[in-house]
Tab-separated table of C-alpha atoms in Angstrom:
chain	number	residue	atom	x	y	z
A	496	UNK	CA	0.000	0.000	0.000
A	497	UNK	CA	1.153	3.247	-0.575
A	498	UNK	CA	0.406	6.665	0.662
A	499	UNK	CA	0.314	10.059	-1.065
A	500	UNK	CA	0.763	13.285	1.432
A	501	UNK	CA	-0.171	16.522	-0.930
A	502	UNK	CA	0.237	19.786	1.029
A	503	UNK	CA	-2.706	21.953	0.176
A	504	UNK	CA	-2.628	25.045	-1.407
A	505	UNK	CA	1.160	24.896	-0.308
A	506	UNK	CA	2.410	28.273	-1.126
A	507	UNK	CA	-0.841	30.201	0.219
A	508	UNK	CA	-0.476	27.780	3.187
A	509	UNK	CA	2.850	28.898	4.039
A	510	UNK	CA	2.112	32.307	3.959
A	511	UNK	CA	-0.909	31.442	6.305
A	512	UNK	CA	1.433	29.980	9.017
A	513	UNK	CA	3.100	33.363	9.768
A	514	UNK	CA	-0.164	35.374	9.575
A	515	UNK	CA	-3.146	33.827	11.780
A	516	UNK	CA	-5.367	37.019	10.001
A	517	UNK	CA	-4.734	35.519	6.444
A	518	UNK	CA	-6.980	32.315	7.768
A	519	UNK	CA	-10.277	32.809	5.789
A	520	UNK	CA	-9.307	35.625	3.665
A	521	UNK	CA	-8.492	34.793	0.095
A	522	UNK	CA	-5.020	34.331	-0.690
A	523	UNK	CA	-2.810	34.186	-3.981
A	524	UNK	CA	0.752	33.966	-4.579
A	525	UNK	CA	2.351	35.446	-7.739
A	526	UNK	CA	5.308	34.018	-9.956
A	527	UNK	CA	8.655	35.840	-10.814
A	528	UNK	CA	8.592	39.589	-11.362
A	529	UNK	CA	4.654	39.350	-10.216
A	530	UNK	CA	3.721	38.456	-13.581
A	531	UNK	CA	1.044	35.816	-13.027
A	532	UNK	CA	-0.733	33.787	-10.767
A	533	UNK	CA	0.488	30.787	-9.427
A	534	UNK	CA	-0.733	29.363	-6.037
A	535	UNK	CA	-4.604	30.257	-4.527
A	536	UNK	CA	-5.864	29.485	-1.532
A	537	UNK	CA	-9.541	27.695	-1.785
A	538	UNK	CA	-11.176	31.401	-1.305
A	539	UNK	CA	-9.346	32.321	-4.162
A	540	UNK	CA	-10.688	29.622	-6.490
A	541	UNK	CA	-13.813	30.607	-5.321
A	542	UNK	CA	-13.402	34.062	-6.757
A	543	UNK	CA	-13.196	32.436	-10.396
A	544	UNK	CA	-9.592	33.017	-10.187
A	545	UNK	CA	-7.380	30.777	-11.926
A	546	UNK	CA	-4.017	29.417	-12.641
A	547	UNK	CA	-1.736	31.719	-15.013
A	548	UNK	CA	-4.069	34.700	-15.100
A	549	UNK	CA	-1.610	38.152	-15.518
A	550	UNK	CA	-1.694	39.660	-12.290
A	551	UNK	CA	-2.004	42.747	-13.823
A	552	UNK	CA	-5.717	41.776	-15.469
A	553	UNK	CA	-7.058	40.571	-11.754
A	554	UNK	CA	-5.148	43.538	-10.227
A	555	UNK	CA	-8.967	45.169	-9.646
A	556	UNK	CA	-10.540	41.988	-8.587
A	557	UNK	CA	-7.945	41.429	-5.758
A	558	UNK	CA	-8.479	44.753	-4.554
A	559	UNK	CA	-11.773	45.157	-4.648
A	560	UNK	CA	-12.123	41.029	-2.310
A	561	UNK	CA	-9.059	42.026	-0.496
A	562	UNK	CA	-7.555	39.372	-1.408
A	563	UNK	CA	-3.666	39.045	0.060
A	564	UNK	CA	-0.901	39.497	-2.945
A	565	UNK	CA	2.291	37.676	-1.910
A	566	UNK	CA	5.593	37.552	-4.307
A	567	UNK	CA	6.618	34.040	-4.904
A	568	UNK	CA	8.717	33.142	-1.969
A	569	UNK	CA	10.842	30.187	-2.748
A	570	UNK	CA	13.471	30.283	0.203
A	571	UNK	CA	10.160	30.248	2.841
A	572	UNK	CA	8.714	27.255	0.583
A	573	UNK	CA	11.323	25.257	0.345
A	574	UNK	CA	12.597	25.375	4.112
A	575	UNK	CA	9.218	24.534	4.782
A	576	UNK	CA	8.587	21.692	2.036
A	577	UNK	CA	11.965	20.234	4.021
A	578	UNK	CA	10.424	20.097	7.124
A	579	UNK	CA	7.247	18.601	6.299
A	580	UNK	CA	9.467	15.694	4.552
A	581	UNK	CA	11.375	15.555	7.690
A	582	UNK	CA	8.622	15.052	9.249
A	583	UNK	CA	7.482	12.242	7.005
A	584	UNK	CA	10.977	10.314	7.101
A	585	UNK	CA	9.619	9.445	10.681
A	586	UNK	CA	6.686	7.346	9.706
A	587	UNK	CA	8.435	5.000	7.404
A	588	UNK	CA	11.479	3.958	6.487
A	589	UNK	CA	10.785	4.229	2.842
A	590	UNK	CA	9.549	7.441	1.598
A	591	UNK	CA	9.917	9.247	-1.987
A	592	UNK	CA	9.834	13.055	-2.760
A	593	UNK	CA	8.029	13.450	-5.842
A	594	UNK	CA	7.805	17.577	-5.411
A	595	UNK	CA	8.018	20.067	-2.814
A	596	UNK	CA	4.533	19.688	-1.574
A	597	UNK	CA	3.920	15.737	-2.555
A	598	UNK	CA	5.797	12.865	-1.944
A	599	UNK	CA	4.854	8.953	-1.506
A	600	UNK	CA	5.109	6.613	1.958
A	601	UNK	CA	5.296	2.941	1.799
A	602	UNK	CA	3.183	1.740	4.158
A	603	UNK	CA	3.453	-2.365	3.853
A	604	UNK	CA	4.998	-3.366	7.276
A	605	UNK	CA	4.188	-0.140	9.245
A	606	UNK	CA	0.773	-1.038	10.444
A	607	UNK	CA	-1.740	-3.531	9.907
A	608	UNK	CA	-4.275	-3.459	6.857
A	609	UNK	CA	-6.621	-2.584	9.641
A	610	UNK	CA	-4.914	0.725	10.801
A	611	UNK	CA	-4.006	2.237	7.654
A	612	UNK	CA	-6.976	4.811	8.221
A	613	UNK	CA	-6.210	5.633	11.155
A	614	UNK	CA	-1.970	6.000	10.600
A	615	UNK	CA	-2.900	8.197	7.861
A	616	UNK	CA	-4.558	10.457	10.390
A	617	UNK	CA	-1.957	10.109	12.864
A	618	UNK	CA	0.566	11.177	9.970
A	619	UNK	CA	-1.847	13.950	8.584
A	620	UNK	CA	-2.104	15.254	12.472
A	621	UNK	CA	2.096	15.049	13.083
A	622	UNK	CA	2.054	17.474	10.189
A	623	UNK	CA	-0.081	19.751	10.368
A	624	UNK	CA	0.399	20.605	14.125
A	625	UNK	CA	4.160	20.601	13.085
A	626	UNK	CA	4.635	22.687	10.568
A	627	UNK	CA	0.827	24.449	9.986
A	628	UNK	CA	0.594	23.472	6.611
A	629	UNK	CA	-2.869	21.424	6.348
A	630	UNK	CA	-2.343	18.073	4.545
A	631	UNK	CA	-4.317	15.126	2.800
A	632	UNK	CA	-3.596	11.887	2.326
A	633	UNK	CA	-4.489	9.052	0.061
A	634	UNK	CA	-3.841	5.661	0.931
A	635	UNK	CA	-4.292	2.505	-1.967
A	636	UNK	CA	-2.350	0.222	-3.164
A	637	UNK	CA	-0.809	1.971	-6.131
A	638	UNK	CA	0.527	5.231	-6.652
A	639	UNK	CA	-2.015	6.384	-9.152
A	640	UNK	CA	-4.722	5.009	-7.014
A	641	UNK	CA	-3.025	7.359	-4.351
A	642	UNK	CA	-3.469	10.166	-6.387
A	643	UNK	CA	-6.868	9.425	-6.851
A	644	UNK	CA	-7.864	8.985	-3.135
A	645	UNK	CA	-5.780	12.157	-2.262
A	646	UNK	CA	-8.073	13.989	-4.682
A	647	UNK	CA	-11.306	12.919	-2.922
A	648	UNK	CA	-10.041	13.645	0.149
A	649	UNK	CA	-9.674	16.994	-0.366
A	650	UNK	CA	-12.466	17.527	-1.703
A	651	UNK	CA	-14.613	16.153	0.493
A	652	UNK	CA	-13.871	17.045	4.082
A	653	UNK	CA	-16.414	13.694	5.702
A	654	UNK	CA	-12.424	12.324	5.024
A	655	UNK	CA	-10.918	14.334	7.604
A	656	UNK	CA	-8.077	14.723	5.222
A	657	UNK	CA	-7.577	10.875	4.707
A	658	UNK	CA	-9.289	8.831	1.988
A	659	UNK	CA	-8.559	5.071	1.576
A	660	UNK	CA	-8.838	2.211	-1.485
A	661	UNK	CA	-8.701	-0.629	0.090
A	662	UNK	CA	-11.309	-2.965	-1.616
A	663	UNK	CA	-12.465	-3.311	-4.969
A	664	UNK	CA	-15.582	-1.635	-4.294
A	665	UNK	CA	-14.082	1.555	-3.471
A	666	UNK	CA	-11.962	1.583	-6.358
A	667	UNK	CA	-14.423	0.993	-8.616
A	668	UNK	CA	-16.592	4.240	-7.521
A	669	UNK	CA	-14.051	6.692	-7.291
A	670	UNK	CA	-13.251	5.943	-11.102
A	671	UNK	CA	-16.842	6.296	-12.249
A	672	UNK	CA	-16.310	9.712	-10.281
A	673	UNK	CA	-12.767	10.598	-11.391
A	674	UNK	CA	-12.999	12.789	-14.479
A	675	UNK	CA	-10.464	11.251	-17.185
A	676	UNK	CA	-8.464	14.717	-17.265
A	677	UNK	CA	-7.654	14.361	-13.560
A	678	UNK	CA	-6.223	11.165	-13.711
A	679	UNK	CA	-2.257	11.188	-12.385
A	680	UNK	CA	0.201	10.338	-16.026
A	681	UNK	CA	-2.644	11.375	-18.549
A	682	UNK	CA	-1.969	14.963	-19.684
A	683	UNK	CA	-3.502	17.491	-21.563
A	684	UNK	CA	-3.519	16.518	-24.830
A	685	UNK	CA	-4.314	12.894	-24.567
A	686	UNK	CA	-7.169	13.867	-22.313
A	687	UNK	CA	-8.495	15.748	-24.669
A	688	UNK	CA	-8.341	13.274	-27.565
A	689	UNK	CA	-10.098	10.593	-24.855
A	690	UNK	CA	-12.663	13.391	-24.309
A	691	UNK	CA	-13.021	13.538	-28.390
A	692	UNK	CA	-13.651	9.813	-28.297
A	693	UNK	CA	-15.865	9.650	-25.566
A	694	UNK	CA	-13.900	8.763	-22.566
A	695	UNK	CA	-15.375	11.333	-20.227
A	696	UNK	CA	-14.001	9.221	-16.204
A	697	UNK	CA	-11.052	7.217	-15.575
A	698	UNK	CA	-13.591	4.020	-15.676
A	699	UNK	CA	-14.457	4.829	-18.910
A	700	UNK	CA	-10.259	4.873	-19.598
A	701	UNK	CA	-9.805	1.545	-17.916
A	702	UNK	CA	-12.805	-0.199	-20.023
A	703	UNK	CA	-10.521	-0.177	-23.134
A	704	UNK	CA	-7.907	-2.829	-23.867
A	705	UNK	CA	-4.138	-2.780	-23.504
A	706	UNK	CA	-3.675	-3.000	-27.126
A	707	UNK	CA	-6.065	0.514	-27.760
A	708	UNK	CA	-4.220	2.041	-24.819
A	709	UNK	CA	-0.816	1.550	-26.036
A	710	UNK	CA	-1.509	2.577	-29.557
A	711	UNK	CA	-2.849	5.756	-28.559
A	712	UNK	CA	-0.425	6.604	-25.508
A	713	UNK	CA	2.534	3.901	-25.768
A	714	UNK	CA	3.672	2.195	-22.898
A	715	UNK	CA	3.695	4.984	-20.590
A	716	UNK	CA	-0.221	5.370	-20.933
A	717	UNK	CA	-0.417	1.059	-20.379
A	718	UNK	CA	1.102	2.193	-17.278
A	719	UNK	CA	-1.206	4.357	-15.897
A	720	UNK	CA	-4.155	1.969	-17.072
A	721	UNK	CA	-2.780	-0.463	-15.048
A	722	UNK	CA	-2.581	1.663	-12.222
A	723	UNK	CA	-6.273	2.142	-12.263
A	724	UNK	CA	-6.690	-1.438	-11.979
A	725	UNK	CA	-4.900	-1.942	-9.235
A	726	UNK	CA	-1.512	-3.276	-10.503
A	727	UNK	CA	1.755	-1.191	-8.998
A	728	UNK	CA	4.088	-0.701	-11.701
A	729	UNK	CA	5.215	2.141	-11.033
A	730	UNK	CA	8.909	2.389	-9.566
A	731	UNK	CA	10.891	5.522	-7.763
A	732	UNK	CA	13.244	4.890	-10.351
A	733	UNK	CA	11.088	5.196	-13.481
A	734	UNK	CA	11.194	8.854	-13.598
A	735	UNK	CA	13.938	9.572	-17.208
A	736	UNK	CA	16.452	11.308	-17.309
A	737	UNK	CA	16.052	15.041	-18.786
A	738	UNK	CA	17.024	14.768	-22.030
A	739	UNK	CA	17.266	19.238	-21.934
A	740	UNK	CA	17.310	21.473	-19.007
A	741	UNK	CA	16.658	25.119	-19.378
A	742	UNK	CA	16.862	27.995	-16.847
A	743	UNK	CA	15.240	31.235	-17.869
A	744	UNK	CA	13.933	34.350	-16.337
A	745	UNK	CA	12.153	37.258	-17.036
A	746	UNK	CA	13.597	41.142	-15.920
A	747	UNK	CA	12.085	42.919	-13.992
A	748	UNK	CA	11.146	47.394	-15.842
A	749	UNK	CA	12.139	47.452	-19.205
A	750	UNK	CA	14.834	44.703	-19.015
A	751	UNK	CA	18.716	44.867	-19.149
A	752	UNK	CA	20.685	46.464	-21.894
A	753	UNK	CA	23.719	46.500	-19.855
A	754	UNK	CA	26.393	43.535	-21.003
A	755	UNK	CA	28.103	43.090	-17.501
A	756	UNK	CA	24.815	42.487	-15.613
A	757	UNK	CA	23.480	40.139	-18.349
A	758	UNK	CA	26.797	38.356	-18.266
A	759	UNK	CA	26.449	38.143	-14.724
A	760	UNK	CA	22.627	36.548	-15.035
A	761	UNK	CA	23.037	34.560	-17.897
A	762	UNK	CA	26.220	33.343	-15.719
A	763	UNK	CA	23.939	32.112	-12.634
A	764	UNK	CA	21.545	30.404	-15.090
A	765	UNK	CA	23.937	28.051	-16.380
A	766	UNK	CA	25.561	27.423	-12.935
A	767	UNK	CA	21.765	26.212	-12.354
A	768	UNK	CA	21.866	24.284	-15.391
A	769	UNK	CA	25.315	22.396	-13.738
A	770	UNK	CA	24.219	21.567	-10.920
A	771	UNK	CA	20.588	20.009	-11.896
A	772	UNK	CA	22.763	18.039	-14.120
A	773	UNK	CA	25.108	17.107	-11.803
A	774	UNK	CA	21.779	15.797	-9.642
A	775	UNK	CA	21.005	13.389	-11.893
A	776	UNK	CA	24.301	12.296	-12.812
A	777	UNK	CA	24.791	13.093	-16.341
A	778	UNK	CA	26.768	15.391	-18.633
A	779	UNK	CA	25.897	18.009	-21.833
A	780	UNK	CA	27.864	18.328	-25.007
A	781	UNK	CA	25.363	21.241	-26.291
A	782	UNK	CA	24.747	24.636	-24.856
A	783	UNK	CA	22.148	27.007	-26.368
A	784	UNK	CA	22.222	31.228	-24.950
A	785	UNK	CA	19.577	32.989	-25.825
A	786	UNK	CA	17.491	36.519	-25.007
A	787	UNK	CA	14.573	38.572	-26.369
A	788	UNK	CA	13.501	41.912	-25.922
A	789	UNK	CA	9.986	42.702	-24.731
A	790	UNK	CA	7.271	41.666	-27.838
A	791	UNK	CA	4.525	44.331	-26.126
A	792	UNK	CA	7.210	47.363	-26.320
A	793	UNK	CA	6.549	49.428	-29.715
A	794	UNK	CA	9.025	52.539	-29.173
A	795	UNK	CA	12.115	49.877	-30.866
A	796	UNK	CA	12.749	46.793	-32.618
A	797	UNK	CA	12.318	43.274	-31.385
A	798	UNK	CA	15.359	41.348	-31.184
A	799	UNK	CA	16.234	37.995	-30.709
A	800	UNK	CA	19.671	36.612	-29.767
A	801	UNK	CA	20.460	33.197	-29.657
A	802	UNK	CA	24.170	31.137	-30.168
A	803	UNK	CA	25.007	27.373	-29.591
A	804	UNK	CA	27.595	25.289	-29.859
A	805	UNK	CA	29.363	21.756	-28.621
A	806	UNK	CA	31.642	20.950	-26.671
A	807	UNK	CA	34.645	18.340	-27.060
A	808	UNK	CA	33.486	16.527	-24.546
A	809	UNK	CA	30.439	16.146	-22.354
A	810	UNK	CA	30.738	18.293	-18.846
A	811	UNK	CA	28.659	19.142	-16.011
A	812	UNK	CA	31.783	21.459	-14.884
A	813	UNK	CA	30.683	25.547	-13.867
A	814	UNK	CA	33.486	26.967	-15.157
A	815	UNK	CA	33.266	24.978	-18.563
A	816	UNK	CA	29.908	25.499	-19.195
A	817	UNK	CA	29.690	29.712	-18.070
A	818	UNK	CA	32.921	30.285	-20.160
A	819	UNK	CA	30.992	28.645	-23.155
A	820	UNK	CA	28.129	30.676	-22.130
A	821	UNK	CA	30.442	33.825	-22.293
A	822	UNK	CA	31.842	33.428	-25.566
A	823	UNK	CA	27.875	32.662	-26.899
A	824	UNK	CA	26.855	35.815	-25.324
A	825	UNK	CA	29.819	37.815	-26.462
A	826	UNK	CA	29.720	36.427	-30.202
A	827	UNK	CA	25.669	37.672	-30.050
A	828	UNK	CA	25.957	40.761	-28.501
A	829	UNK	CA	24.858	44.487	-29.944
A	830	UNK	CA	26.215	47.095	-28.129
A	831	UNK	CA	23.661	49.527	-26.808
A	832	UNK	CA	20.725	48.766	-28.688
A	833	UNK	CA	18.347	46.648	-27.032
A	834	UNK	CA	17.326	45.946	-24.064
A	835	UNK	CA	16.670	41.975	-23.116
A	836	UNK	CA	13.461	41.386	-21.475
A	837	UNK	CA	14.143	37.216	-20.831
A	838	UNK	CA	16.840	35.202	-21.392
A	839	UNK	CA	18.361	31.520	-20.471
A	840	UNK	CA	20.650	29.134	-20.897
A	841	UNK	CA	19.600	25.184	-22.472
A	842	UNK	CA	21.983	22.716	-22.030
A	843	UNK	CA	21.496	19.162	-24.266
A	844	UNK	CA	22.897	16.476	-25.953
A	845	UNK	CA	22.345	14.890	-22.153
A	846	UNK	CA	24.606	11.523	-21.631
A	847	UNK	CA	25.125	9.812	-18.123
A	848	UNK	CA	28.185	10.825	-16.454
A	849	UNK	CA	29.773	7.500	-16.488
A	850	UNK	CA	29.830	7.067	-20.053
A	851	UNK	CA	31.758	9.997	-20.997
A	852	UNK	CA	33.452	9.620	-24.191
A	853	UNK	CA	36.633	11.488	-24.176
A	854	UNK	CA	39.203	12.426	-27.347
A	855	UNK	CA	42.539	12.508	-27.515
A	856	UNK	CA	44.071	16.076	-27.801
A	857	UNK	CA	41.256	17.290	-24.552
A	858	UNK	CA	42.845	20.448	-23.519
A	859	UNK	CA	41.445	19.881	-20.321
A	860	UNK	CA	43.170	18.193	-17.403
A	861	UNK	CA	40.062	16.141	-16.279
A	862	UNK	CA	41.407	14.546	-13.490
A	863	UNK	CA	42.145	17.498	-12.139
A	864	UNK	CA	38.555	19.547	-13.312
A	865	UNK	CA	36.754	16.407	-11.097
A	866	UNK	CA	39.046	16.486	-8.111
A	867	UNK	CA	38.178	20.453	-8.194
A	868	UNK	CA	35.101	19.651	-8.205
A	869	UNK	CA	34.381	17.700	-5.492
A	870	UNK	CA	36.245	19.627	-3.001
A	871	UNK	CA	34.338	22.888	-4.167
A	872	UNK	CA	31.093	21.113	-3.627
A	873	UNK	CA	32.257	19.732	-0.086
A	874	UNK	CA	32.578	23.441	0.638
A	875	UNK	CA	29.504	24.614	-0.553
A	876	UNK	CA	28.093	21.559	1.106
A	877	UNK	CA	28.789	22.677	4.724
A	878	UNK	CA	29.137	26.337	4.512
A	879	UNK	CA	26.642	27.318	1.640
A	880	UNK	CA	25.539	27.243	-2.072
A	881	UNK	CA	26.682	30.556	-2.875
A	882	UNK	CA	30.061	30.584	-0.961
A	883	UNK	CA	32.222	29.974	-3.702
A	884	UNK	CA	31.048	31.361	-7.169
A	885	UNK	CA	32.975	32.573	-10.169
A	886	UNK	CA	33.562	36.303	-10.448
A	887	UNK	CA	31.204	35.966	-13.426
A	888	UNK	CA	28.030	35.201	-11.315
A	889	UNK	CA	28.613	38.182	-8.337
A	890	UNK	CA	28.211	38.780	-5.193
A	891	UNK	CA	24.219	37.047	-5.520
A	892	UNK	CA	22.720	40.530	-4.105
A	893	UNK	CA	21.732	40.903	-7.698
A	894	UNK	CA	18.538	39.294	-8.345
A	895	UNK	CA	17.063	40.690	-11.258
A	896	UNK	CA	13.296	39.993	-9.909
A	897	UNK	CA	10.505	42.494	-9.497
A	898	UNK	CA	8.406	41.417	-6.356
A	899	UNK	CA	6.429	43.950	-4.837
A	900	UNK	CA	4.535	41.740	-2.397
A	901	UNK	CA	7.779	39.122	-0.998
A	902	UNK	CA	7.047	38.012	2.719
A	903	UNK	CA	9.460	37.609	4.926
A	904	UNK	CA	12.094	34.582	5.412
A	905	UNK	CA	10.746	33.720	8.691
A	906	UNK	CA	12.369	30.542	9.077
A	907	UNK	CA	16.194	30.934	7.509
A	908	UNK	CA	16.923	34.615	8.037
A	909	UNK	CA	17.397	35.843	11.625
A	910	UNK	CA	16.812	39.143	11.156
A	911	UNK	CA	13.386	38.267	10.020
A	912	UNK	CA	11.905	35.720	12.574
A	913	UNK	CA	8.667	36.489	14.085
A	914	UNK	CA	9.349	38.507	17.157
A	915	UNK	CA	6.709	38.526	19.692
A	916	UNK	CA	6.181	40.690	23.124
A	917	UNK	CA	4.777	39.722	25.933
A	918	UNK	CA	2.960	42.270	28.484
């Protein structure tokens, strides 16, 4: 059996645990720069207000429902994503993040088929008075069944934030209830396409054969299907490797025109790009830079700049990959006519870091570039991720991010903990 904890409204929740007076009052939480929204609390949704909308469309809405405007936050959320998981790690000795608010318990062996109910509750309690952040949890005996419990049991609060699948019966009336487009590993498109052919619930889905569902989705959709039915074949493990990885961001006024300080963000982004691929062990041979000036600005020209190119050999090495990135951005660059708006760095041509395939005349002393490395990760490791950066990247007081309406790091900075006076 497994169990699927799913934070609700996480972002809006974690704003709520600093501020008792946001409790009721609707609640949304904006992306980089303020641009859109990205997180609502369930007053929110009932406002009509959706994922994605341009904060600057809604701007009268908010106002006028006072609803509470936060800037995306992601120091807060992620100190507190760690301690919910910490928190989690207690009740089993086998437990999967799948994102920062979500992540799967294995339950066979922890308590008897009789007490799953209530150890969910005793896990969605632990939590909750822990940390603040209200939880659910679905409990079946796959993961996709999981997901589909956890979504009842939020909606639904008879559940007291725990819904279980443990017999046939059960499974077979949440799927008559589960519309096909909210099923876990069936996305947009192919929902829609099952919508066009009449598939409107997930039983409707698991009525068709193996053979349909693999010609339509391939093996990945068979999957899923038999998921539904109650088989688990779905691993920790299954998850592929990225075959790209992109960091971009938008600027905050009218963008940067300035070469040093795009050098400087363009710098960070592929230091990002590194170190996700150093996560899941692999190495690029490709690097893509590119930038665009704003497309709703009509006093100049659009302009797009974007340079590639390979590298000998494949590297997940900062200093390889930002001097690339430097010579891209160099080679593209117009002196002081435009001004970028977004730009990022794409790293592909993605191979597994053990099966690096080296050439003869490598200018580069790898033996040395690894031991590096390590010991400059060891360092960052215990004293900080910024500690040691090249001169490229800067001091990091630079952030290039418009936000208005950022809380405050109440659990990692200090100088901004709650302070509280007694009489």
């Amino acid at each position: 059996m497994y169990g699927l904890i799913d934070c609700n409204n996480f972002f809006a929740s974690c704003e709520r645990v600093f501020d008792p007076s946001l409790c009721g009052r609707p609640v949304v939480v904006l992306s980089n720069n303020d641009g859109c929204i990205i997180a609502r609390s369930n007053e929110a949704k009932a406002l009509g207000l959706k994922m994605g909308m341009p904060y600057f469309q809604v701007r009268d809405l908010l106002e006028r429902n006072r609803v509470a405007v936060f800037s995306s936050n992601y120091t807060l959320y992620g100190d507190m994503s760690r301690r919910v998981m910490q928190l989690l790690s207690e009740f089993t000795p086998d437990l999967h993040i799948y994102s920062i608010d979500e992540a799967f318990l294995t339950l066979d062996g922890v308590c008897s088929a009789e007490g799953y109910a209530e150890y969910g509750h005793q896990v969605v309690r632990t939590v909750s008075r822990g940390t603040g952040i209200p939880v659910t949890m679905g409990i079946a005996p796959t993961k996709t069944l999981a997901k589909v419990a956890g979504y009842f049991g939020k909606r639904y609060a008879g559940y007291r934030g725990v819904c279980l699948i443990d017999t046939e019966e059960k499974r077979i009336r949440a799927l008559h209830q589960l519309p096909v487009d909210e099923v876990w590993g069936i996305g947009r498109r192919h929902a829609a396409r099952l919508k066009e052919l009449g598939l409107r619930t997930a039983w409707d889905f698991t009525g068709k054969s193996e053979a349909w569902v693999q010609r339509l989705m391939t093996v990945t959709g068979v999957r899923t299907w038999k998921e539904l039915q109650g088989y688990s074949c779905i691993e920790d493990d299954d998850a592929p490797q990225k075959r790209t990885i992109c960091t971009s961001r938008s600027f905050a006024g009218a963008g940067i025109s300035e070469r040093p300080l795009l050098e400087e963000a363009v710098a960070n982004f592929a230091a990002t790009c590194c170190r996700k691929l150093r996560e899941q062990h692999t190495c690029c041979r490709g690097v893509t830079v590119f930038a665009w000036t704003s497309r709703f600005r009509t006093d100049c020209e659009p302009h797009f700049l974007q340079e590639q190119a390979q590298l000998p050999v494949a590297t997940n090495d900062d200093a390889e990959i930002i001097s690339c990135c430097m010579n891209l951005l160099r080679r593209g660059w117009t002196e002081g006519r435009y001004a970028y708006k977004k730009a990022g760095v794409l790293v592909w041509d993605i191979a597994s870091d053990e099966a690096v395939q080296t050439v003869l005349f490598d200018s580069v002393d790898r033996k040395r570039q690894t031991i590096l490395a390590k010991t400059v990760e060891q360092i960052r490791q215990k004293n900080g991720a910024h500690v040691l950066r090249l001169a490229v990247q800067g001091d990091s007081s630079r952030t290039f991010i418009n936000r208005e309406h950022l809380s405050h790091q109440f659990t990692t900075n200090l100088a901004e903990v709650i302070r509280v006076k007694a009489r």
